[in-house]
Amino acid sequence: MTALDADSNPPAMAAKATLCISILYLSDMYHGAEWPPAPMRLFQALIAGFNQGRSRSDHDEPFNAAMRWWEQLPPPDIWACGAKPGSRCRVFVPNNDDDIAMRAWARGKPEDPLDRAKRYTEKARQPWLLEGDRSVRYGWAIPADKEAWRSGWRTTQPGSPLWMGR
């Protein structure tokens, strides 16, 4: 992984067919565990963004085929801006145990706010402080036998920004 200047092009992009996805962070902080983010985070964000506002029964075969094709590719090259660890801080987040509150509500006894406060867990967070152009680029070299992706991929591009991280 190397730092990428805003004016430079990744070397692998000019030589062969490459699927390149660029992420620009609007903030100069990233709150994920690792920098740069693993390609799986991008994959998850694309699927979540594409399915936002859709029913689970709605199927889009071209999109599904493009995702299946994409997940078969070898790992991408990653170019990322520089980042350094920020200051650690503690945050308190609710546990994923709302079933306790729902059972109390079903019995007609709403949960006491003090009981709810006891269900919060302390977590340590350490943001990454992004430098330079605040971007990450993922580049997948397209094997010659997989160039059939072009027609399906173009028709399934989500048009709105996606959230990647916390």
JSON list of C-alpha atoms in Angstrom, two decimals:
[
{"chain": "A", "resi": 1, "resn": "MET", "atom": "CA", "xyz": [0.00, 0.00, 0.00]},
{"chain": "A", "resi": 2, "resn": "THR", "atom": "CA", "xyz": [1.30, 3.40, -0.88]},
{"chain": "A", "resi": 3, "resn": "ALA", "atom": "CA", "xyz": [0.18, 6.94, -0.34]},
{"chain": "A", "resi": 4, "resn": "LEU", "atom": "CA", "xyz": [-1.44, 8.48, -3.39]},
{"chain": "A", "resi": 5, "resn": "ASP", "atom": "CA", "xyz": [-1.21, 12.13, -4.35]},
{"chain": "A", "resi": 6, "resn": "ALA", "atom": "CA", "xyz": [-4.38, 13.71, -5.70]},
{"chain": "A", "resi": 7, "resn": "ASP", "atom": "CA", "xyz": [-2.71, 14.38, -9.08]},
{"chain": "A", "resi": 8, "resn": "SER", "atom": "CA", "xyz": [-1.17, 10.95, -9.65]},
{"chain": "A", "resi": 9, "resn": "ASN", "atom": "CA", "xyz": [-2.63, 7.85, -11.24]},
{"chain": "A", "resi": 10, "resn": "PRO", "atom": "CA", "xyz": [-2.06, 4.42, -9.74]},
{"chain": "A", "resi": 11, "resn": "PRO", "atom": "CA", "xyz": [0.44, 2.58, -11.98]},
{"chain": "A", "resi": 12, "resn": "ALA", "atom": "CA", "xyz": [-1.69, -0.55, -12.55]},
{"chain": "A", "resi": 13, "resn": "MET", "atom": "CA", "xyz": [-4.61, 1.47, -13.89]},
{"chain": "A", "resi": 14, "resn": "ALA", "atom": "CA", "xyz": [-2.95, 2.54, -17.13]},
{"chain": "A", "resi": 15, "resn": "ALA", "atom": "CA", "xyz": [-1.66, -0.87, -18.24]},
{"chain": "A", "resi": 16, "resn": "LYS", "atom": "CA", "xyz": [-4.77, -3.11, -18.28]},
{"chain": "A", "resi": 17, "resn": "ALA", "atom": "CA", "xyz": [-8.50, -3.22, -17.73]},
{"chain": "A", "resi": 18, "resn": "THR", "atom": "CA", "xyz": [-9.10, -2.35, -14.10]},
{"chain": "A", "resi": 19, "resn": "LEU", "atom": "CA", "xyz": [-12.17, -1.85, -11.99]},
{"chain": "A", "resi": 20, "resn": "CYS", "atom": "CA", "xyz": [-11.26, 1.18, -9.87]},
{"chain": "A", "resi": 21, "resn": "ILE", "atom": "CA", "xyz": [-13.46, 2.50, -7.10]},
{"chain": "A", "resi": 22, "resn": "SER", "atom": "CA", "xyz": [-12.43, 5.73, -5.37]},
{"chain": "A", "resi": 23, "resn": "ILE", "atom": "CA", "xyz": [-13.62, 6.72, -1.92]},
{"chain": "A", "resi": 24, "resn": "LEU", "atom": "CA", "xyz": [-13.34, 10.34, -0.80]},
{"chain": "A", "resi": 25, "resn": "TYR", "atom": "CA", "xyz": [-13.83, 10.98, 2.91]},
{"chain": "A", "resi": 26, "resn": "LEU", "atom": "CA", "xyz": [-15.55, 14.27, 3.64]},
{"chain": "A", "resi": 27, "resn": "SER", "atom": "CA", "xyz": [-14.10, 14.41, 7.14]},
{"chain": "A", "resi": 28, "resn": "ASP", "atom": "CA", "xyz": [-10.44, 14.23, 8.05]},
{"chain": "A", "resi": 29, "resn": "MET", "atom": "CA", "xyz": [-11.19, 11.42, 10.55]},
{"chain": "A", "resi": 30, "resn": "TYR", "atom": "CA", "xyz": [-12.06, 7.77, 10.00]},
{"chain": "A", "resi": 31, "resn": "HIS", "atom": "CA", "xyz": [-13.45, 5.77, 12.92]},
{"chain": "A", "resi": 32, "resn": "GLY", "atom": "CA", "xyz": [-12.98, 2.22, 11.63]},
{"chain": "A", "resi": 33, "resn": "ALA", "atom": "CA", "xyz": [-10.60, -0.24, 13.24]},
{"chain": "A", "resi": 34, "resn": "GLU", "atom": "CA", "xyz": [-8.05, -0.39, 10.42]},
{"chain": "A", "resi": 35, "resn": "TRP", "atom": "CA", "xyz": [-6.64, 1.96, 7.81]},
{"chain": "A", "resi": 36, "resn": "PRO", "atom": "CA", "xyz": [-7.13, 1.64, 4.96]},
{"chain": "A", "resi": 37, "resn": "PRO", "atom": "CA", "xyz": [-10.51, -0.06, 5.24]},
{"chain": "A", "resi": 38, "resn": "ALA", "atom": "CA", "xyz": [-10.66, -3.65, 4.05]},
{"chain": "A", "resi": 39, "resn": "PRO", "atom": "CA", "xyz": [-12.27, -4.15, 0.61]},
{"chain": "A", "resi": 40, "resn": "MET", "atom": "CA", "xyz": [-15.11, -6.05, 2.34]},
{"chain": "A", "resi": 41, "resn": "ARG", "atom": "CA", "xyz": [-16.27, -2.74, 3.87]},
{"chain": "A", "resi": 42, "resn": "LEU", "atom": "CA", "xyz": [-16.62, -1.31, 0.36]},
{"chain": "A", "resi": 43, "resn": "PHE", "atom": "CA", "xyz": [-18.49, -4.41, -0.80]},
{"chain": "A", "resi": 44, "resn": "GLN", "atom": "CA", "xyz": [-20.88, -4.15, 2.17]},
{"chain": "A", "resi": 45, "resn": "ALA", "atom": "CA", "xyz": [-21.43, -0.42, 1.61]},
{"chain": "A", "resi": 46, "resn": "LEU", "atom": "CA", "xyz": [-22.27, -0.94, -2.08]},
{"chain": "A", "resi": 47, "resn": "ILE", "atom": "CA", "xyz": [-24.78, -3.68, -1.30]},
{"chain": "A", "resi": 48, "resn": "ALA", "atom": "CA", "xyz": [-26.37, -1.65, 1.53]},
{"chain": "A", "resi": 49, "resn": "GLY", "atom": "CA", "xyz": [-26.54, 1.47, -0.64]},
{"chain": "A", "resi": 50, "resn": "PHE", "atom": "CA", "xyz": [-28.04, -0.38, -3.57]},
{"chain": "A", "resi": 51, "resn": "ASN", "atom": "CA", "xyz": [-30.67, -2.03, -1.37]},
{"chain": "A", "resi": 52, "resn": "GLN", "atom": "CA", "xyz": [-31.59, 1.10, 0.58]},
{"chain": "A", "resi": 53, "resn": "GLY", "atom": "CA", "xyz": [-35.33, 1.61, 0.31]},
{"chain": "A", "resi": 54, "resn": "ARG", "atom": "CA", "xyz": [-35.89, -1.74, -1.43]},
{"chain": "A", "resi": 55, "resn": "SER", "atom": "CA", "xyz": [-37.99, -4.61, -0.19]},
{"chain": "A", "resi": 56, "resn": "ARG", "atom": "CA", "xyz": [-36.11, -7.82, 0.52]},
{"chain": "A", "resi": 57, "resn": "SER", "atom": "CA", "xyz": [-38.37, -9.49, -2.03]},
{"chain": "A", "resi": 58, "resn": "ASP", "atom": "CA", "xyz": [-37.14, -7.13, -4.79]},
{"chain": "A", "resi": 59, "resn": "HIS", "atom": "CA", "xyz": [-34.43, -8.88, -6.77]},
{"chain": "A", "resi": 60, "resn": "ASP", "atom": "CA", "xyz": [-32.15, -7.24, -9.28]},
{"chain": "A", "resi": 61, "resn": "GLU", "atom": "CA", "xyz": [-30.44, -10.03, -11.17]},
{"chain": "A", "resi": 62, "resn": "PRO", "atom": "CA", "xyz": [-27.93, -7.80, -13.04]},
{"chain": "A", "resi": 63, "resn": "PHE", "atom": "CA", "xyz": [-26.77, -6.31, -9.73]},
{"chain": "A", "resi": 64, "resn": "ASN", "atom": "CA", "xyz": [-26.60, -9.72, -8.05]},
{"chain": "A", "resi": 65, "resn": "ALA", "atom": "CA", "xyz": [-24.63, -11.12, -11.00]},
{"chain": "A", "resi": 66, "resn": "ALA", "atom": "CA", "xyz": [-22.21, -8.18, -10.86]},
{"chain": "A", "resi": 67, "resn": "MET", "atom": "CA", "xyz": [-21.64, -8.72, -7.12]},
{"chain": "A", "resi": 68, "resn": "ARG", "atom": "CA", "xyz": [-21.08, -12.46, -7.60]},
{"chain": "A", "resi": 69, "resn": "TRP", "atom": "CA", "xyz": [-18.62, -11.69, -10.43]},
{"chain": "A", "resi": 70, "resn": "TRP", "atom": "CA", "xyz": [-16.84, -9.09, -8.30]},
{"chain": "A", "resi": 71, "resn": "GLU", "atom": "CA", "xyz": [-16.39, -11.33, -5.26]},
{"chain": "A", "resi": 72, "resn": "GLN", "atom": "CA", "xyz": [-14.61, -13.91, -7.45]},
{"chain": "A", "resi": 73, "resn": "LEU", "atom": "CA", "xyz": [-11.82, -11.47, -8.38]},
{"chain": "A", "resi": 74, "resn": "PRO", "atom": "CA", "xyz": [-8.44, -11.63, -6.65]},
{"chain": "A", "resi": 75, "resn": "PRO", "atom": "CA", "xyz": [-7.81, -9.04, -3.90]},
{"chain": "A", "resi": 76, "resn": "PRO", "atom": "CA", "xyz": [-7.45, -5.47, -5.15]},
{"chain": "A", "resi": 77, "resn": "ASP", "atom": "CA", "xyz": [-4.48, -3.16, -5.12]},
{"chain": "A", "resi": 78, "resn": "ILE", "atom": "CA", "xyz": [-5.12, -0.41, -2.58]},
{"chain": "A", "resi": 79, "resn": "TRP", "atom": "CA", "xyz": [-3.87, 3.17, -2.73]},
{"chain": "A", "resi": 80, "resn": "ALA", "atom": "CA", "xyz": [-4.64, 5.27, 0.31]},
{"chain": "A", "resi": 81, "resn": "CYS", "atom": "CA", "xyz": [-3.84, 8.68, 1.69]},
{"chain": "A", "resi": 82, "resn": "GLY", "atom": "CA", "xyz": [-1.67, 8.80, 4.75]},
{"chain": "A", "resi": 83, "resn": "ALA", "atom": "CA", "xyz": [-3.28, 8.36, 8.16]},
{"chain": "A", "resi": 84, "resn": "LYS", "atom": "CA", "xyz": [-2.03, 8.41, 11.70]},
{"chain": "A", "resi": 85, "resn": "PRO", "atom": "CA", "xyz": [-3.74, 7.24, 14.88]},
{"chain": "A", "resi": 86, "resn": "GLY", "atom": "CA", "xyz": [-5.60, 9.94, 16.79]},
{"chain": "A", "resi": 87, "resn": "SER", "atom": "CA", "xyz": [-6.20, 10.19, 20.53]},
{"chain": "A", "resi": 88, "resn": "ARG", "atom": "CA", "xyz": [-8.01, 7.35, 22.24]},
{"chain": "A", "resi": 89, "resn": "CYS", "atom": "CA", "xyz": [-11.36, 8.14, 23.80]},
{"chain": "A", "resi": 90, "resn": "ARG", "atom": "CA", "xyz": [-14.04, 6.21, 25.63]},
{"chain": "A", "resi": 91, "resn": "VAL", "atom": "CA", "xyz": [-17.62, 6.04, 24.44]},
{"chain": "A", "resi": 92, "resn": "PHE", "atom": "CA", "xyz": [-20.63, 4.30, 25.93]},
{"chain": "A", "resi": 93, "resn": "VAL", "atom": "CA", "xyz": [-22.88, 2.43, 23.54]},
{"chain": "A", "resi": 94, "resn": "PRO", "atom": "CA", "xyz": [-26.06, 0.43, 24.12]},
{"chain": "A", "resi": 95, "resn": "ASN", "atom": "CA", "xyz": [-25.74, -3.32, 24.10]},
{"chain": "A", "resi": 96, "resn": "ASN", "atom": "CA", "xyz": [-27.70, -5.10, 21.45]},
{"chain": "A", "resi": 97, "resn": "ASP", "atom": "CA", "xyz": [-30.15, -6.50, 24.01]},
{"chain": "A", "resi": 98, "resn": "ASP", "atom": "CA", "xyz": [-33.36, -4.56, 23.49]},
{"chain": "A", "resi": 99, "resn": "ASP", "atom": "CA", "xyz": [-35.26, -7.80, 24.03]},
{"chain": "A", "resi": 100, "resn": "ILE", "atom": "CA", "xyz": [-35.09, -7.03, 27.77]},
{"chain": "A", "resi": 101, "resn": "ALA", "atom": "CA", "xyz": [-36.88, -3.71, 27.26]},
{"chain": "A", "resi": 102, "resn": "MET", "atom": "CA", "xyz": [-39.38, -5.24, 24.82]},
{"chain": "A", "resi": 103, "resn": "ARG", "atom": "CA", "xyz": [-40.35, -8.02, 27.27]},
{"chain": "A", "resi": 104, "resn": "ALA", "atom": "CA", "xyz": [-40.93, -5.42, 30.00]},
{"chain": "A", "resi": 105, "resn": "TRP", "atom": "CA", "xyz": [-42.99, -3.29, 27.60]},
{"chain": "A", "resi": 106, "resn": "ALA", "atom": "CA", "xyz": [-45.07, -6.35, 26.59]},
{"chain": "A", "resi": 107, "resn": "ARG", "atom": "CA", "xyz": [-45.84, -6.98, 30.28]},
{"chain": "A", "resi": 108, "resn": "GLY", "atom": "CA", "xyz": [-47.07, -3.39, 30.55]},
{"chain": "A", "resi": 109, "resn": "LYS", "atom": "CA", "xyz": [-44.11, -2.26, 32.63]},
{"chain": "A", "resi": 110, "resn": "PRO", "atom": "CA", "xyz": [-41.91, 0.18, 30.69]},
{"chain": "A", "resi": 111, "resn": "GLU", "atom": "CA", "xyz": [-38.22, -0.07, 31.37]},
{"chain": "A", "resi": 112, "resn": "ASP", "atom": "CA", "xyz": [-36.85, 2.33, 33.97]},
{"chain": "A", "resi": 113, "resn": "PRO", "atom": "CA", "xyz": [-34.32, 4.77, 32.40]},
{"chain": "A", "resi": 114, "resn": "LEU", "atom": "CA", "xyz": [-31.81, 3.85, 35.14]},
{"chain": "A", "resi": 115, "resn": "ASP", "atom": "CA", "xyz": [-32.06, 0.18, 34.17]},
{"chain": "A", "resi": 116, "resn": "ARG", "atom": "CA", "xyz": [-31.45, 1.13, 30.57]},
{"chain": "A", "resi": 117, "resn": "ALA", "atom": "CA", "xyz": [-28.33, 3.08, 31.51]},
{"chain": "A", "resi": 118, "resn": "LYS", "atom": "CA", "xyz": [-26.89, -0.08, 33.08]},
{"chain": "A", "resi": 119, "resn": "ARG", "atom": "CA", "xyz": [-27.03, -1.82, 29.72]},
{"chain": "A", "resi": 120, "resn": "TYR", "atom": "CA", "xyz": [-24.49, 0.53, 28.12]},
{"chain": "A", "resi": 121, "resn": "THR", "atom": "CA", "xyz": [-21.01, -0.80, 27.45]},
{"chain": "A", "resi": 122, "resn": "GLU", "atom": "CA", "xyz": [-17.81, 1.19, 27.53]},
{"chain": "A", "resi": 123, "resn": "LYS", "atom": "CA", "xyz": [-15.74, 0.94, 24.36]},
{"chain": "A", "resi": 124, "resn": "ALA", "atom": "CA", "xyz": [-12.40, 2.46, 23.48]},
{"chain": "A", "resi": 125, "resn": "ARG", "atom": "CA", "xyz": [-12.19, 4.23, 20.14]},
{"chain": "A", "resi": 126, "resn": "GLN", "atom": "CA", "xyz": [-9.21, 5.63, 18.35]},
{"chain": "A", "resi": 127, "resn": "PRO", "atom": "CA", "xyz": [-9.90, 7.51, 15.12]},
{"chain": "A", "resi": 128, "resn": "TRP", "atom": "CA", "xyz": [-7.52, 7.67, 12.19]},
{"chain": "A", "resi": 129, "resn": "LEU", "atom": "CA", "xyz": [-6.50, 11.22, 11.23]},
{"chain": "A", "resi": 130, "resn": "LEU", "atom": "CA", "xyz": [-6.49, 11.36, 7.43]},
{"chain": "A", "resi": 131, "resn": "GLU", "atom": "CA", "xyz": [-3.89, 13.36, 5.54]},
{"chain": "A", "resi": 132, "resn": "GLY", "atom": "CA", "xyz": [-3.63, 14.67, 1.99]},
{"chain": "A", "resi": 133, "resn": "ASP", "atom": "CA", "xyz": [-6.59, 14.12, -0.32]},
{"chain": "A", "resi": 134, "resn": "ARG", "atom": "CA", "xyz": [-8.50, 11.90, 2.22]},
{"chain": "A", "resi": 135, "resn": "SER", "atom": "CA", "xyz": [-9.10, 9.17, -0.34]},
{"chain": "A", "resi": 136, "resn": "VAL", "atom": "CA", "xyz": [-8.76, 5.44, -0.85]},
{"chain": "A", "resi": 137, "resn": "ARG", "atom": "CA", "xyz": [-8.71, 3.75, -4.25]},
{"chain": "A", "resi": 138, "resn": "TYR", "atom": "CA", "xyz": [-9.31, 0.06, -4.78]},
{"chain": "A", "resi": 139, "resn": "GLY", "atom": "CA", "xyz": [-8.16, -1.37, -8.11]},
{"chain": "A", "resi": 140, "resn": "TRP", "atom": "CA", "xyz": [-9.08, -4.85, -9.32]},
{"chain": "A", "resi": 141, "resn": "ALA", "atom": "CA", "xyz": [-7.20, -6.12, -12.38]},
{"chain": "A", "resi": 142, "resn": "ILE", "atom": "CA", "xyz": [-9.77, -7.64, -14.74]},
{"chain": "A", "resi": 143, "resn": "PRO", "atom": "CA", "xyz": [-8.72, -11.05, -16.10]},
{"chain": "A", "resi": 144, "resn": "ALA", "atom": "CA", "xyz": [-9.19, -11.26, -19.89]},
{"chain": "A", "resi": 145, "resn": "ASP", "atom": "CA", "xyz": [-11.87, -13.95, -19.53]},
{"chain": "A", "resi": 146, "resn": "LYS", "atom": "CA", "xyz": [-13.92, -11.76, -17.18]},
{"chain": "A", "resi": 147, "resn": "GLU", "atom": "CA", "xyz": [-14.35, -8.65, -19.34]},
{"chain": "A", "resi": 148, "resn": "ALA", "atom": "CA", "xyz": [-18.01, -9.52, -19.83]},
{"chain": "A", "resi": 149, "resn": "TRP", "atom": "CA", "xyz": [-18.62, -7.51, -16.64]},
{"chain": "A", "resi": 150, "resn": "ARG", "atom": "CA", "xyz": [-18.87, -4.22, -18.53]},
{"chain": "A", "resi": 151, "resn": "SER", "atom": "CA", "xyz": [-22.51, -4.32, -19.62]},
{"chain": "A", "resi": 152, "resn": "GLY", "atom": "CA", "xyz": [-23.88, -5.62, -16.32]},
{"chain": "A", "resi": 153, "resn": "TRP", "atom": "CA", "xyz": [-21.78, -3.36, -14.11]},
{"chain": "A", "resi": 154, "resn": "ARG", "atom": "CA", "xyz": [-22.71, -0.14, -15.88]},
{"chain": "A", "resi": 155, "resn": "THR", "atom": "CA", "xyz": [-26.41, -0.79, -15.48]},
{"chain": "A", "resi": 156, "resn": "THR", "atom": "CA", "xyz": [-26.17, -1.38, -11.74]},
{"chain": "A", "resi": 157, "resn": "GLN", "atom": "CA", "xyz": [-24.13, 1.56, -10.49]},
{"chain": "A", "resi": 158, "resn": "PRO", "atom": "CA", "xyz": [-25.72, 3.13, -7.42]},
{"chain": "A", "resi": 159, "resn": "GLY", "atom": "CA", "xyz": [-26.17, 6.85, -7.89]},
{"chain": "A", "resi": 160, "resn": "SER", "atom": "CA", "xyz": [-26.03, 8.15, -4.34]},
{"chain": "A", "resi": 161, "resn": "PRO", "atom": "CA", "xyz": [-23.13, 8.49, -1.89]},
{"chain": "A", "resi": 162, "resn": "LEU", "atom": "CA", "xyz": [-22.51, 5.52, 0.38]},
{"chain": "A", "resi": 163, "resn": "TRP", "atom": "CA", "xyz": [-21.46, 5.47, 4.02]},
{"chain": "A", "resi": 164, "resn": "MET", "atom": "CA", "xyz": [-18.36, 3.43, 4.76]},
{"chain": "A", "resi": 165, "resn": "GLY", "atom": "CA", "xyz": [-17.22, 3.32, 8.37]},
{"chain": "A", "resi": 166, "resn": "ARG", "atom": "CA", "xyz": [-18.71, 4.34, 11.67]}
]
